[in-house]
Amino acid sequence: MLDKTRQDWRSLAADLNIESRAFIDGQYQDAHSGETRATINPANGETLADVANCGVQDADRAVEIARATFESGVWSAMAPGDRKNVLVRWSELIEEHADEIALLECLDVGKPIADTTGVDVPSAVRTIRWSGEAIDKVYDQISPTPADCLALVQRLPLGVVAAIVPWNFPLSTTAWKLAPSLATGNSVILKPASNTPLSALRIAGLATEAGLPDGVLQVLPGPGGSLGRHLALHPDIDGLTFTGSTEVGKQLMQYSGQSNLKRTFLELGGKSPNIVFADANLEKAAALAAVAVFYNGGQTCTAGTRLIVENSIKEKFVEMVVAKSRDWMPGDPLDPATAMGPMIDAAQLKTVADYVDVGREEGASLMFGGKQVLADLGGCYHEPTIFDGVNNGMRIAQEEIFGPVMSVIGFKDAEEAVAIANDSIYGLAGAVWSNNINTAHKVAAAVRVGTMGINNYFGGDITVPFGGFKQSGNGRDKSMHAFDDYTELKTTWIEFDQDD
Ligand code: NAP
């Protein structure tokens, strides 16, 4: 894939046939209202497609179809081994269309083509294949009852599930939601982010081609504040799975309480600590500190935005990170050499610029970056930016910026490093760097986050669960633990008649 040049990708982009209709009951179709909304390429501001803008009528119809399909048993009662075959075939079809889907994701999100070909598409393929392959290896339980009883403890699908996903990892988060919810037998309605609906729409058609029965999966693009809210309040949806901001996550919990107490699982924001001790492999730690915050333009829930460094090496280490940051100057996402693309849109670019002003006003020292660049390309590009001299009480250390902005904070000993790391409303991810196994393990155990790296950042794969402590959420994506979010436990207690 990376044998292609920027020109090759440009030619492929010019020939792309983009599917822009909603996907309901196994068919692509327009929104009931006929309305559309433009999806924009953040690299140059050009319209990629006018996408169906679904509303409450589309949602009600999709729920009705999903409910009927669930009750029919065509998928929910299908043998797990047969569901496996469909999901594995689906993963193969996505792989066969890898270049096309990677290109869609690159254009729609502004992600570098090297990332969409190397990370997003392979990760979605693996997630769907892995969940499919796992589902016919899951056993239920028989409890330890007296001899005249038999008690079955089974996991059954929730029913109709709504999945609402964000714009920063549209394909990956879609796969993280769809793979386990479909594997466990649910019918699903996915609402992609308004900015980035294209990859989800494309893979929905491939699911039908793989043998997924009509009506099991619907993809409805449309506004979160009306369509998303309607789904979250819907009395006939049994489960809601969400990835997005903590602010919207809090609203969704309320919608659940105001409607039918639908099971609601949330993957939310973060302000992750990346702790570096003086005895670490500093060369590797500096390179990964830059990856941790500049990958995907910092528009990553697990971004290591708080670099917490032992005072004795802080000055030297910041110089090393600044040197690494020069590799992250933004560029055209279609160029295979580009490491960082644009921000998703002008609003996000403004948020980043405003936080840079806040950092300056709070008295932090700007060590690198701090400006919008490449405005002539028509996109929303921002330099990788590093603030030193940050105090953990500052807004730039407490609030999720969701851009390429790093805050460097010093510490004197392990106790102080842990206290700073835990002084956050979030608890999604983090890392610690030390060549002393005792220090590394003690600190990793004490930091209250869902995923902690030791001498790595962004470590992990589909075999491990992913989710947050505190206000970073409550559910778990990935691994077999994700199956728990999409199933209910059912007990069947049987008593035998001793007279027979
Ligand atoms: P967002 O504003 O919360 O939106 C996420 C999704 O929710 C979008 O599809 C959005 O639709 C929809 N939505 C908005 N308001 C809604 C409402 N009232 N009811 C129902 N749905 C609603 O988040 P974002 O800006 O797209 O994404 C960035 C956030 O996601 C960051 O906070 C990031 O940390 C978090 N994130 C977390 C994880 C994780 O796994 N923990 C992973 C990735 C991202 P529209 O697009 O139409 O607004």
XYZ file of N, CA and C in Angstrom, residues 41-194:
462
model
N -13.568 17.540 3.308
C -12.189 17.083 3.469
C -11.419 18.133 4.284
N -11.003 17.801 5.516
C -10.353 18.826 6.345
C -8.965 19.226 5.849
N -8.445 18.482 4.869
C -7.123 18.823 4.325
C -7.190 20.019 3.390
N -8.373 20.246 2.742
C -8.434 21.344 1.773
C -9.780 22.078 1.771
N -10.693 21.679 2.641
C -11.975 22.373 2.737
C -12.965 22.028 1.636
N -12.625 21.053 0.766
C -13.541 20.720 -0.333
C -14.601 19.708 0.116
N -15.786 19.811 -0.512
C -16.858 18.861 -0.197
C -16.556 17.509 -0.842
N -16.635 16.461 -0.025
C -16.397 15.108 -0.548
C -17.689 14.486 -1.057
N -18.772 14.704 -0.306
C -20.064 14.111 -0.688
C -21.162 14.808 0.094
N -22.382 14.759 -0.461
C -23.549 15.225 0.274
C -24.233 13.982 0.830
N -24.179 13.867 2.139
C -24.565 12.615 2.800
C -25.979 12.728 3.360
N -26.723 11.624 3.283
C -28.086 11.587 3.826
C -28.079 12.106 5.258
N -28.977 13.021 5.544
C -29.040 13.608 6.886
C -30.293 13.063 7.564
N -30.137 11.965 8.282
C -31.308 11.250 8.810
C -31.894 11.970 10.016
N -33.169 11.737 10.229
C -33.878 12.352 11.355
C -34.673 11.311 12.117
N -35.613 11.796 12.913
C -36.320 10.890 13.830
C -37.173 9.869 13.080
N -37.687 10.238 11.903
C -38.491 9.244 11.174
C -37.630 8.074 10.708
N -36.427 8.398 10.232
C -35.514 7.322 9.833
C -35.152 6.465 11.052
N -34.943 7.137 12.197
C -34.565 6.402 13.412
C -35.688 5.456 13.818
N -36.943 5.950 13.814
C -38.055 5.098 14.246
C -38.203 3.891 13.317
N -38.020 4.149 12.024
C -38.141 3.032 11.066
C -37.002 2.023 11.291
N -35.803 2.552 11.505
C -34.655 1.657 11.714
C -34.842 0.818 12.977
N -35.387 1.430 14.019
C -35.594 0.678 15.274
C -36.645 -0.408 15.053
N -37.702 -0.048 14.334
C -38.772 -1.037 14.062
C -38.203 -2.242 13.287
N -37.403 -1.949 12.296
C -36.816 -3.033 11.483
C -35.837 -3.859 12.334
N -35.020 -3.160 13.111
C -34.049 -3.876 13.947
C -34.769 -4.763 14.961
N -35.851 -4.251 15.537
C -36.612 -5.037 16.521
C -37.213 -6.282 15.864
N -37.848 -6.080 14.707
C -38.483 -7.229 14.026
C -37.420 -8.258 13.656
N -36.281 -7.796 13.202
C -35.214 -8.722 12.810
C -34.702 -9.477 14.029
N -34.570 -8.747 15.142
C -34.098 -9.416 16.356
C -35.086 -10.493 16.787
N -36.359 -10.131 16.821
C -37.380 -11.084 17.288
C -37.502 -12.279 16.341
N -37.224 -12.074 15.062
C -37.356 -13.179 14.096
C -36.336 -14.280 14.348
N -35.248 -13.961 15.019
C -34.218 -14.961 15.307
C -33.284 -15.235 14.144
N -33.477 -14.523 13.027
C -32.673 -14.806 11.837
C -31.174 -14.620 12.115
N -30.852 -13.738 13.056
C -29.458 -13.528 13.465
C -29.285 -13.876 14.940
N -30.225 -13.418 15.773
C -30.067 -13.601 17.224
C -30.073 -15.078 17.608
N -30.796 -15.903 16.841
C -30.859 -17.334 17.179
C -29.986 -18.175 16.249
N -29.240 -17.526 15.391
C -28.339 -18.258 14.488
C -27.228 -18.909 15.325
N -26.794 -20.093 14.939
C -25.725 -20.758 15.683
C -24.494 -19.859 15.708
N -23.828 -19.726 16.860
C -22.637 -18.865 16.926
C -21.613 -19.191 15.837
N -21.468 -20.460 15.490
C -20.502 -20.828 14.441
C -20.880 -20.226 13.091
N -22.188 -20.071 12.842
C -22.623 -19.457 11.576
C -22.439 -17.937 11.620
N -22.706 -17.350 12.790
C -22.432 -15.899 12.915
C -20.941 -15.651 12.715
N -20.144 -16.550 13.246
C -18.685 -16.426 13.059
C -18.338 -16.360 11.572
N -18.914 -17.277 10.794
C -18.559 -17.323 9.371
C -18.872 -16.004 8.670
N -20.009 -15.394 9.026
C -20.386 -14.113 8.398
C -19.381 -13.019 8.786
N -19.043 -12.957 10.078
C -18.138 -11.883 10.520
C -16.736 -12.065 9.935
N -16.284 -13.302 9.861
C -14.950 -13.528 9.285
C -14.958 -13.153 7.802
N -16.027 -13.527 7.103
C -16.129 -13.156 5.678
C -16.169 -11.629 5.517
N -16.878 -10.971 6.435
C -16.947 -9.494 6.396
C -15.538 -8.903 6.546
N -14.775 -9.430 7.482
C -13.403 -8.910 7.676
C -12.565 -9.123 6.411
N -12.784 -10.254 5.743
C -12.027 -10.519 4.501
C -12.402 -9.516 3.409
N -13.698 -9.197 3.320
C -14.133 -8.238 2.283
C -13.572 -6.843 2.564
N -13.519 -6.465 3.846
C -12.929 -5.152 4.184
C -11.456 -5.157 3.776
N -10.793 -6.269 4.031
C -9.372 -6.376 3.665
C -9.196 -6.306 2.149
N -10.121 -6.963 1.420
C -10.026 -6.907 -0.048
C -10.204 -5.475 -0.568
N -10.952 -4.649 0.173
C -11.192 -3.248 -0.242
C -10.356 -2.281 0.593
N -9.228 -2.760 1.100
C -8.456 -1.978 2.079
C -8.043 -0.613 1.538
N -7.534 -0.557 0.325
C -7.054 0.730 -0.210
C -8.195 1.739 -0.304
N -9.334 1.271 -0.805
C -10.487 2.172 -0.978
C -10.953 2.713 0.380
N -11.046 1.828 1.374
C -11.566 2.246 2.685
C -10.544 3.137 3.390
N -9.260 2.804 3.250
C -8.209 3.651 3.849
C -8.236 5.048 3.230
N -8.499 5.105 1.939
C -8.550 6.396 1.253
C -9.757 7.211 1.719
N -10.911 6.556 1.839
C -12.113 7.244 2.343
C -11.839 7.843 3.721
N -11.204 7.035 4.588
C -10.947 7.485 5.958
C -9.946 8.652 5.953
N -8.961 8.560 5.083
C -7.957 9.631 4.967
C -8.630 10.935 4.528
N -9.492 10.862 3.524
C -10.126 12.072 2.985
C -11.135 12.662 3.963
N -11.884 11.777 4.635
C -12.993 12.243 5.474
C -12.496 12.801 6.808
N -11.403 12.229 7.345
C -10.925 12.590 8.684
C -9.682 13.481 8.618
N -8.964 13.429 7.475
C -7.688 14.147 7.398
C -6.549 13.364 8.017
N -6.776 12.074 8.264
C -5.700 11.228 8.810
C -4.682 10.934 7.723
N -3.398 10.894 8.056
C -2.397 10.532 7.058
C -2.684 9.147 6.457
N -2.459 9.034 5.159
C -2.720 7.768 4.469
C -1.861 6.640 5.052
N -0.664 6.995 5.563
C 0.186 5.960 6.176
C -0.517 5.361 7.395
N -1.283 6.172 8.116
C -1.992 5.669 9.304
C -3.234 4.871 8.913
N -3.996 5.382 7.933
C -5.241 4.664 7.620
C -4.937 3.310 6.968
N -3.862 3.264 6.150
C -3.503 1.968 5.551
C -2.814 1.063 6.574
N -2.013 1.679 7.471
C -1.185 0.874 8.369
C -1.836 0.563 9.702
N -2.815 1.387 10.109
C -3.397 1.206 11.447
C -4.920 1.016 11.374
N -5.628 2.019 10.851
C -7.095 2.012 10.994
C -7.755 0.817 10.306
N -7.399 0.594 9.034
C -8.057 -0.515 8.321
C -7.614 -1.876 8.885
N -6.300 -2.133 9.055
C -5.916 -3.436 9.626
C -6.527 -3.670 11.012
N -6.645 -2.595 11.802
C -7.207 -2.771 13.148
C -8.696 -3.124 13.068
N -9.434 -2.502 12.146
C -10.859 -2.838 12.002
C -11.020 -4.283 11.518
N -10.177 -4.675 10.567
C -10.244 -6.055 10.042
C -10.005 -7.045 11.179
N -8.969 -6.778 11.968
C -8.613 -7.709 13.044
C -9.703 -7.747 14.111
N -10.278 -6.598 14.433
C -11.330 -6.550 15.453
C -12.525 -7.403 15.039
N -12.956 -7.258 13.783
C -14.139 -7.996 13.327
C -13.816 -9.489 13.215
N -12.643 -9.796 12.667
C -12.266 -11.214 12.525
C -12.120 -11.870 13.905
N -11.446 -11.191 14.817
C -11.162 -11.750 16.147
C -12.474 -11.997 16.900
N -13.383 -11.026 16.858
C -14.652 -11.180 17.588
C -15.480 -12.306 16.976
N -15.472 -12.384 15.636
C -16.184 -13.483 14.977
C -15.587 -14.819 15.368
N -14.275 -14.918 15.308
C -13.631 -16.199 15.624
C -13.835 -16.593 17.080
N -13.986 -15.594 17.962
C -14.112 -15.902 19.397
C -15.502 -16.419 19.755
N -16.536 -15.984 19.014
C -17.897 -16.133 19.534
C -18.341 -17.599 19.631
N -17.762 -18.492 18.842
C -18.184 -19.889 19.012
C -17.224 -20.663 19.931
N -16.452 -19.890 20.736
C -15.621 -20.541 21.769
C -16.060 -20.109 23.170
N -17.193 -19.415 23.252
C -17.645 -18.907 24.546
C -18.636 -19.894 25.151
N -18.361 -20.354 26.357
C -19.258 -21.284 27.046
C -20.020 -20.544 28.128
N -21.284 -20.938 28.360
C -22.030 -20.428 29.494
C -21.722 -21.294 30.713
N -22.504 -21.094 31.802
C -22.151 -21.767 33.059
C -23.297 -22.612 33.608
N -22.904 -23.614 34.390
C -23.856 -24.359 35.227
C -23.417 -24.113 36.660
N -24.347 -23.678 37.524
C -23.916 -23.301 38.881
C -23.835 -24.544 39.774
N -23.116 -24.442 40.906
C -22.945 -25.600 41.806
C -24.169 -25.829 42.689
N -25.217 -26.436 42.121
C -26.489 -26.637 42.835
C -26.510 -28.016 43.520
N -27.505 -28.241 44.407
C -27.733 -29.611 44.916
C -28.108 -30.542 43.756
N -28.043 -31.851 43.985
C -28.219 -32.824 42.907
C -29.615 -32.801 42.287
N -30.629 -32.345 43.046
C -31.991 -32.362 42.478
C -32.308 -31.085 41.692
N -31.311 -30.280 41.464
C -31.506 -29.029 40.685
C -30.443 -28.917 39.605
N -30.784 -28.122 38.614
C -29.791 -27.750 37.600
C -30.008 -26.267 37.311
N -28.974 -25.466 37.425
C -29.133 -24.027 37.158
C -28.204 -23.610 36.032
N -28.793 -23.041 34.999
C -28.027 -22.550 33.848
C -27.832 -21.046 33.993
N -26.631 -20.584 33.766
C -26.363 -19.137 33.758
C -25.865 -18.814 32.351
N -26.741 -18.132 31.614
C -26.441 -17.891 30.193
C -26.291 -16.402 29.907
N -25.529 -16.099 28.868
C -25.446 -14.731 28.373
C -26.298 -14.639 27.109
N -27.274 -13.723 27.113
C -28.171 -13.552 25.963
C -28.029 -12.142 25.406
N -28.221 -11.974 24.092
C -28.072 -10.628 23.522
C -29.049 -9.639 24.144
N -28.666 -8.351 24.185
C -29.540 -7.323 24.766
C -30.797 -7.142 23.940
N -30.670 -7.195 22.612
C -31.814 -6.955 21.713
C -31.421 -5.968 20.634
N -31.970 -4.751 20.732
C -31.624 -3.689 19.773
C -30.624 -2.737 20.451
N -29.484 -2.565 19.797
C -28.409 -1.729 20.352
C -28.202 -0.520 19.446
N -28.066 0.668 20.050
C -27.632 1.848 19.285
C -26.172 2.115 19.616
N -25.398 2.425 18.584
C -23.982 2.739 18.773
C -23.745 4.133 18.203
N -23.166 5.013 19.007
C -22.886 6.395 18.573
C -21.382 6.615 18.687
N -20.760 7.017 17.576
C -19.288 7.082 17.557
C -18.795 8.477 17.136
N -17.528 8.789 17.462
C -16.974 10.116 17.188
C -16.217 10.169 15.867
N -15.608 11.344 15.608
C -14.950 11.570 14.316
C -13.461 11.276 14.334
N -12.884 11.033 15.512
C -11.411 10.973 15.530
C -10.851 9.622 15.092
N -11.585 8.537 15.388
C -11.223 7.204 14.888
C -12.499 6.541 14.372
N -13.086 7.065 13.298
C -14.420 6.588 12.895
C -14.460 5.090 12.592
N -13.490 4.604 11.826
C -13.539 3.191 11.429
C -13.214 2.281 12.615
N -12.191 2.625 13.376
C -11.801 1.775 14.505
C -12.909 1.705 15.541
N -13.488 2.862 15.908
C -14.520 2.823 16.944
C -15.783 2.124 16.423
N -16.064 2.290 15.135
C -17.203 1.559 14.556
C -16.974 0.053 14.681
N -15.767 -0.399 14.353
C -15.470 -1.840 14.451
C -15.507 -2.301 15.903
N -14.992 -1.474 16.823
C -15.003 -1.859 18.249
C -16.432 -2.041 18.749
N -17.387 -1.277 18.197
C -18.781 -1.403 18.641
C -19.504 -2.528 17.886
N -19.338 -2.553 16.553
C -20.137 -3.495 15.761
C -19.696 -4.937 15.960
N -18.389 -5.173 16.063
C -17.927 -6.564 16.099
C -18.512 -7.324 17.297
N -18.360 -6.826 18.531
C -18.912 -7.604 19.651
C -20.437 -7.556 19.740
N -21.058 -6.437 19.330
C -22.520 -6.377 19.448
C -23.176 -7.311 18.436
N -22.628 -7.389 17.230
C -23.185 -8.309 16.230
C -22.816 -9.760 16.570
N -21.589 -9.986 17.012
C -21.168 -11.359 17.328
C -22.084 -11.978 18.366
N -22.526 -11.178 19.338
C -23.371 -11.713 20.411
C -24.848 -11.786 20.013
N -25.195 -11.411 18.770
C -26.544 -11.677 18.264
C -27.503 -10.506 18.297
N -27.013 -9.315 18.601
C -27.906 -8.147 18.631
C -28.204 -7.625 17.227
N -29.259 -6.824 17.120
C -29.475 -5.986 15.938
C -28.997 -4.586 16.311
N -28.370 -3.875 15.359
C -27.634 -2.661 15.727
C -27.976 -1.494 14.800
N -28.048 -0.301 15.406
C -28.183 0.942 14.639
C -26.961 1.800 14.971
N -26.150 2.080 13.977
C -24.942 2.874 14.199
C -25.164 4.304 13.720
N -24.842 5.277 14.587
C -24.838 6.682 14.152
C -23.396 7.171 14.129
N -22.846 7.350 12.912
C -21.486 7.898 12.848
C -21.496 9.385 13.179
N -20.316 9.943 13.439
C -20.212 11.391 13.651
C -20.587 12.113 12.353
N -21.190 13.284 12.472
C -21.627 14.009 11.275
C -20.455 14.356 10.365
